[in-house]
């Protein structure tokens, strides 16, 4: 397990921050750098068919060591880290958490405080890997990579554990929503897979939002305000009217768990014209359709009131709840829950309030729930991961492979 920590810290030091403004794949050269390191390492530990394709997708296989017809099982993690926070010169620290605030950076007085982040209290007495307070850590998702590599290494070194074929993949640009786009599901050749990209110990996720975005363009009519009576159409006020017809409680700041929302992401305009953008989210497919339907009806109403083509709506679906694709193969969630329980941890099923690469992959024919990495506070300077949680993630991966052969 020493190798696990060493691997994680080594990967974390490579700056693989993705960049939304880049059109290439991967979006940044650091991801290729890490992909190349991984290709060498996967060959060294003895995996087969190790490859990196032209888009930076790394794939490799662990052949079965028994002759029994077993489904091919996959594990997936992503190479990039979030563009949300500084990611160059990541300098991971190993600290003993004794229950007090953890000083990340004494010079700048940056503290991981148990008052601000009570989750850290769950790990008193454990060793945590933290940042030095100036960057993110990148446990999202280098912990996932280190855990998968270490689990494969362990299986190769312990041939007494009988297993079927396993496939692994490391993908670029997950954080900018492109991780699944160029994933070659056929080449990967697994019946089902797990992304190892979740949070705290024991978590397993197989439900995410249905998602759409709506762009609304409002064409007003600008006239001198002194002579505007019965003539002016103020596009900003029409946009505000539109927003006021949406349910006030269905916004991110008033919803949690399985509650969906309309989220106004930006608003820009003047009297003449206004553009507003929303994202629409709901776990439930019917409620999702109702939300989109309401948006259409509001726009129709405003066009009736202010004249045809005053309000234009462009609404497109972005991704869907993977639950629809997981429920028919629910044994894979049960397999993961069994493996988590077998390692002495209570499985926690949590609905994702967002999307994952796994949701897209599930719709591309590769059912793909998400397993915990053990990390917390992703995308921030307060990101941390307990070493014991990482070890448990490795054990769970090994156990899933082992139970799959029974
Ligand atoms: Zn991630």
XYZ file of C-alpha atoms and ligand atoms in Angstrom:
407
model
C 0.000 0.000 0.000
C 3.074 2.233 0.203
C 3.056 2.081 -3.588
C -0.478 3.480 -3.580
C 0.517 6.697 -1.804
C 3.718 7.021 -3.813
C 1.757 6.628 -7.058
C -0.900 9.125 -6.058
C 1.624 11.801 -5.092
C 3.620 11.243 -8.277
C 0.506 11.628 -10.472
C -0.729 14.619 -8.458
C 2.491 16.499 -9.216
C 1.843 16.391 -12.974
C -0.262 19.385 -13.947
C -3.153 17.920 -15.963
C -5.653 20.751 -15.607
C -8.046 20.691 -18.575
C -8.971 23.796 -20.549
C -12.437 24.469 -21.900
C -11.110 26.980 -24.413
C -8.864 24.443 -26.100
C -10.291 22.541 -29.059
C -7.697 19.750 -29.044
C -8.109 16.393 -27.354
C -6.730 16.164 -24.740
C -7.247 19.866 -24.159
C -3.842 20.260 -22.470
C -0.382 18.626 -22.974
C -0.019 17.727 -19.276
C -2.646 15.044 -19.752
C -0.543 13.380 -22.466
C 2.441 13.551 -20.135
C 0.542 11.670 -17.413
C -0.935 9.255 -19.977
C 2.588 8.371 -21.143
C 3.783 7.809 -17.576
C 0.821 5.477 -17.059
C 1.423 3.526 -20.269
C 4.973 2.739 -19.085
C 3.812 1.829 -15.618
C 0.967 -0.427 -16.788
C 3.429 -2.308 -19.019
C 5.867 -2.614 -16.103
C 3.324 -4.141 -13.744
C 2.400 -6.676 -16.421
C -0.910 -5.601 -17.936
C -1.558 -6.541 -21.575
C -2.769 -4.572 -24.639
C -1.528 -1.320 -23.099
C -2.284 1.550 -25.473
C -2.761 5.266 -25.734
C -4.770 6.437 -28.725
C -4.405 9.717 -30.605
C -6.827 11.452 -28.235
C -4.958 10.480 -25.067
C -7.234 7.629 -23.970
C -5.191 4.978 -22.149
C -6.499 1.407 -22.138
C -5.109 -1.866 -20.807
C -6.238 -5.355 -19.876
C -5.736 -7.964 -17.212
C -6.449 -11.381 -18.727
C -8.519 -13.941 -16.839
C -6.607 -16.528 -14.813
C -9.397 -19.111 -14.898
C -11.195 -20.756 -17.776
C -14.762 -19.831 -17.017
C -17.020 -17.704 -19.136
C -17.183 -14.472 -17.138
C -18.313 -10.974 -18.097
C -15.504 -8.511 -18.824
C -15.475 -5.864 -16.110
C -13.972 -2.384 -16.477
C -12.611 0.386 -14.244
C -12.258 3.965 -15.461
C -10.738 7.170 -14.083
C -9.912 10.540 -15.631
C -6.528 12.119 -16.242
C -7.448 15.777 -15.954
C -8.055 18.026 -12.980
C -10.561 20.833 -12.684
C -10.042 24.241 -14.314
C -11.836 25.752 -11.278
C -8.708 26.242 -9.209
C -4.931 26.579 -9.515
C -3.387 23.215 -10.438
C 0.266 23.846 -11.178
C 2.961 22.965 -8.664
C 0.709 20.710 -6.594
C 2.644 19.851 -3.460
C 0.831 17.116 -1.511
C 1.428 16.836 2.242
C 0.830 13.861 4.502
C -0.530 14.954 7.878
C -1.727 13.196 11.028
C -5.197 14.452 11.800
C -5.375 14.790 15.578
C -8.747 16.539 15.640
C -7.651 20.153 15.422
C -7.577 22.473 12.426
C -4.961 21.344 9.908
C -2.514 24.067 8.961
C -2.086 23.741 5.208
C 0.075 26.776 4.802
C 1.594 28.469 7.871
C 2.939 31.422 5.896
C -0.442 32.332 4.437
C -2.352 30.996 7.461
C -4.513 28.653 5.359
C -6.259 26.153 7.599
C -8.461 23.144 6.883
C -10.877 23.835 9.688
C -13.153 21.155 11.186
C -15.678 23.920 11.886
C -15.869 24.973 8.248
C -15.525 21.388 6.972
C -17.042 19.081 9.618
C -16.495 16.064 7.323
C -12.847 16.083 8.373
C -13.948 15.034 11.886
C -14.794 11.589 10.469
C -11.088 10.971 10.010
C -9.592 11.852 13.394
C -6.586 9.649 14.124
C -5.958 8.991 10.417
C -3.302 10.106 7.975
C -4.635 12.542 5.382
C -3.084 13.775 2.174
C -3.743 17.494 1.767
C -2.568 20.375 -0.394
C -0.119 23.053 0.725
C -3.030 25.493 0.590
C -2.092 27.088 -2.726
C -3.518 24.612 -5.272
C -6.118 21.905 -5.614
C -4.925 18.377 -4.800
C -6.276 16.481 -7.769
C -7.487 13.477 -5.772
C -10.271 14.034 -8.280
C -9.311 11.920 -10.102
C -5.686 10.867 -9.596
C -6.727 8.965 -6.493
C -8.969 6.918 -8.796
C -6.058 6.268 -11.167
C -3.685 5.300 -8.335
C -6.334 3.013 -6.824
C -7.051 1.224 -10.107
C -3.336 0.769 -10.941
C -2.601 -0.507 -7.429
C -5.548 -2.934 -7.556
C -4.311 -4.340 -10.894
C -0.764 -4.600 -9.505
C -2.140 -6.464 -6.486
C -4.137 -8.899 -8.628
C -1.058 -9.657 -10.747
C 1.038 -10.275 -7.629
C -1.674 -12.510 -6.120
C -2.540 -15.093 -8.774
C -4.283 -17.147 -6.083
C -7.183 -14.679 -6.480
C -9.125 -16.164 -9.373
C -10.749 -13.689 -11.718
C -12.217 -13.092 -15.149
C -10.961 -10.543 -17.690
C -10.584 -6.956 -16.484
C -10.186 -3.818 -18.599
C -9.062 -0.409 -17.396
C -9.150 3.024 -19.046
C -7.941 6.525 -18.220
C -9.742 9.294 -20.087
C -8.958 12.963 -20.777
C -11.069 16.093 -20.219
C -13.767 14.783 -17.891
C -13.893 18.071 -16.002
C -14.861 19.965 -19.145
C -17.552 17.433 -20.035
C -15.774 15.704 -22.918
C -14.399 12.590 -21.236
C -16.833 10.150 -22.812
C -17.011 11.795 -26.232
C -14.132 9.928 -27.870
C -14.260 6.838 -25.671
C -14.041 3.746 -27.882
C -16.572 1.480 -26.179
C -16.011 -1.284 -28.727
C -12.259 -1.323 -28.209
C -12.689 -1.237 -24.432
C -14.670 -4.441 -24.750
C -16.245 -4.635 -21.282
C -19.801 -5.673 -20.443
C -19.958 -3.107 -17.679
C -17.595 -0.796 -15.842
C -17.191 1.474 -12.846
C -15.826 4.979 -12.877
C -13.721 5.374 -9.725
C -14.448 9.078 -9.411
C -16.670 9.468 -6.361
C -16.235 11.034 -2.941
C -16.133 9.708 0.601
C -15.507 6.104 1.625
C -18.357 3.692 0.864
C -20.199 5.817 -1.668
C -21.674 4.327 -4.791
C -23.684 6.289 -7.321
C -25.851 5.154 -10.224
C -28.359 7.997 -10.530
C -27.638 11.413 -11.968
C -29.634 14.310 -13.344
C -31.449 14.477 -16.646
C -30.095 17.697 -18.068
C -31.073 20.311 -20.627
C -29.996 23.841 -21.363
C -32.248 26.638 -22.553
C -31.077 29.778 -24.284
C -33.734 32.472 -24.502
C -33.336 35.476 -26.758
C -35.771 38.341 -26.294
C -36.170 40.996 -28.951
C -37.508 44.230 -27.491
C -38.327 47.539 -29.106
C -36.392 50.609 -28.057
C -38.042 54.009 -28.302
C -37.138 57.310 -26.599
C -38.475 56.908 -23.060
C -40.269 60.264 -23.319
C -42.463 59.016 -26.157
C -42.490 55.314 -25.325
C -46.099 54.951 -24.256
C -47.728 51.890 -25.862
C -44.674 51.402 -28.068
C -41.627 50.344 -26.077
C -40.944 46.688 -25.395
C -38.212 46.466 -22.752
C -36.578 43.089 -23.376
C -34.983 42.997 -19.894
C -38.366 43.386 -18.209
C -39.795 40.620 -20.386
C -36.879 38.403 -19.305
C -37.647 39.197 -15.666
C -41.312 38.405 -16.278
C -40.308 35.063 -17.765
C -38.164 34.259 -14.744
C -40.973 35.253 -12.378
C -43.237 32.621 -13.944
C -40.813 29.809 -13.059
C -41.409 28.135 -9.675
C -39.461 30.225 -7.160
C -38.525 27.258 -4.998
C -37.093 25.199 -7.871
C -33.633 26.739 -7.889
C -30.296 25.198 -6.837
C -30.170 27.183 -3.602
C -33.503 25.719 -2.421
C -33.160 22.111 -3.575
C -31.270 18.976 -2.555
C -31.190 15.176 -2.997
C -33.755 14.248 -5.696
C -35.220 17.752 -6.152
C -34.741 19.257 -9.599
C -34.321 22.903 -10.558
C -34.134 25.682 -13.127
C -30.850 27.514 -12.778
C -30.438 30.959 -14.333
C -26.755 30.878 -15.275
C -26.439 34.267 -16.931
C -28.425 37.296 -17.983
C -27.256 40.051 -20.272
C -29.156 42.666 -22.124
C -30.426 46.135 -22.724
C -33.818 47.539 -23.715
C -33.451 46.312 -27.282
C -32.428 42.726 -26.685
C -31.702 40.350 -23.834
C -30.186 36.870 -23.697
C -30.748 34.603 -20.698
C -29.457 31.087 -20.193
C -30.846 28.388 -17.934
C -29.877 24.869 -17.131
C -32.730 22.514 -16.257
C -32.142 19.467 -14.061
C -34.223 16.634 -12.646
C -33.540 13.000 -11.704
C -37.070 11.968 -12.647
C -37.627 11.677 -16.401
C -41.303 12.724 -16.218
C -40.597 15.700 -13.964
C -37.760 16.650 -16.330
C -40.193 16.662 -19.267
C -42.683 18.725 -17.256
C -39.980 21.284 -16.482
C -39.069 21.655 -20.137
C -42.738 21.811 -21.039
C -43.355 24.673 -18.626
C -40.513 26.625 -20.214
C -42.127 26.170 -23.643
C -45.547 27.263 -22.357
C -44.134 30.391 -20.706
C -42.400 31.374 -23.929
C -45.622 30.791 -25.900
C -47.533 32.914 -23.420
C -45.052 35.797 -23.706
C -45.181 35.653 -27.506
C -48.954 35.836 -27.306
C -48.700 38.843 -25.028
C -45.884 40.773 -26.748
C -46.191 39.605 -30.342
C -44.879 36.628 -32.287
C -41.112 36.004 -32.267
C -40.515 38.390 -29.366
C -39.098 35.462 -27.386
C -37.043 32.702 -29.003
C -36.250 29.537 -27.107
C -33.431 27.151 -27.986
C -33.602 24.185 -25.640
C -31.393 21.098 -26.017
C -30.944 17.988 -23.896
C -27.422 17.536 -22.525
C -27.426 14.135 -20.816
C -29.759 11.692 -19.091
C -30.035 9.831 -15.813
C -27.977 6.653 -16.086
C -30.484 4.929 -13.795
C -32.536 3.927 -16.865
C -29.521 2.000 -18.156
C -28.355 0.648 -14.785
C -31.649 -0.720 -13.480
C -31.837 -3.479 -16.122
C -28.362 -4.629 -14.982
C -28.791 -3.798 -11.317
C -26.664 -6.793 -10.310
C -23.607 -4.618 -11.013
C -24.638 -2.172 -8.276
C -25.319 -5.132 -5.988
C -21.898 -6.546 -6.829
C -20.259 -3.268 -5.788
C -22.354 -3.053 -2.613
C -21.405 -6.600 -1.706
C -17.722 -5.828 -2.264
C -17.934 -2.668 -0.137
C -19.680 -4.566 2.696
C -17.136 -7.392 2.439
C -14.390 -4.849 3.215
C -16.205 -3.811 6.385
C -17.671 -0.561 5.062
C -21.321 0.491 4.899
C -22.299 1.177 1.277
C -23.941 4.571 0.764
C -26.051 5.093 -2.335
C -26.100 8.756 -3.251
C -27.866 10.491 -6.173
C -25.426 12.612 -8.166
C -26.592 16.203 -8.557
C -24.820 16.568 -11.863
C -23.607 14.315 -14.627
C -20.675 11.940 -14.925
C -18.785 10.396 -17.786
C -20.416 7.209 -16.573
C -23.859 8.534 -17.465
C -22.810 9.217 -21.052
C -20.984 5.881 -21.261
C -24.080 4.109 -19.962
C -26.024 5.545 -22.910
C -23.175 4.523 -25.253
C -23.733 0.891 -24.253
C -21.363 0.582 -21.294
C -23.341 0.624 -18.013
C -21.110 2.512 -15.644
C -21.916 3.366 -11.985
C -19.491 5.455 -9.952
C -17.416 4.234 -6.997
C -15.819 6.277 -4.216
C -12.188 7.375 -4.347
C -12.213 8.494 -0.713
C -11.546 12.173 -1.410
C -13.375 15.301 -0.209
C -13.653 19.012 -1.077
C -12.802 18.449 -4.742
C -11.733 21.374 -6.948
C -10.448 23.438 -4.036
C -7.406 24.179 -1.903
C -9.165 22.290 0.906
C -9.268 19.052 -1.062
C -8.005 16.106 1.002
C -8.027 12.333 1.005
C -7.529 9.937 3.918
C -4.986 7.225 3.111
C -7.172 4.572 4.717
C -10.057 5.470 2.370
C -7.733 5.074 -0.619
C -6.631 1.674 0.660
C -10.267 0.656 1.059
C -11.008 1.753 -2.512
C -8.215 -0.557 -3.731
C -9.598 -3.405 -1.627
C -13.102 -2.818 -3.018
C -11.858 -2.893 -6.626
C -10.009 -6.169 -5.941
C -13.088 -7.575 -4.218
C -15.405 -6.630 -7.086
C -13.133 -8.506 -9.492
C -12.960 -11.468 -7.122
C -16.739 -11.640 -6.465
C -17.432 -11.317 -10.185
C -15.709 -14.691 -10.676
C -17.852 -16.563 -8.152
Zn -13.711 13.584 -11.204
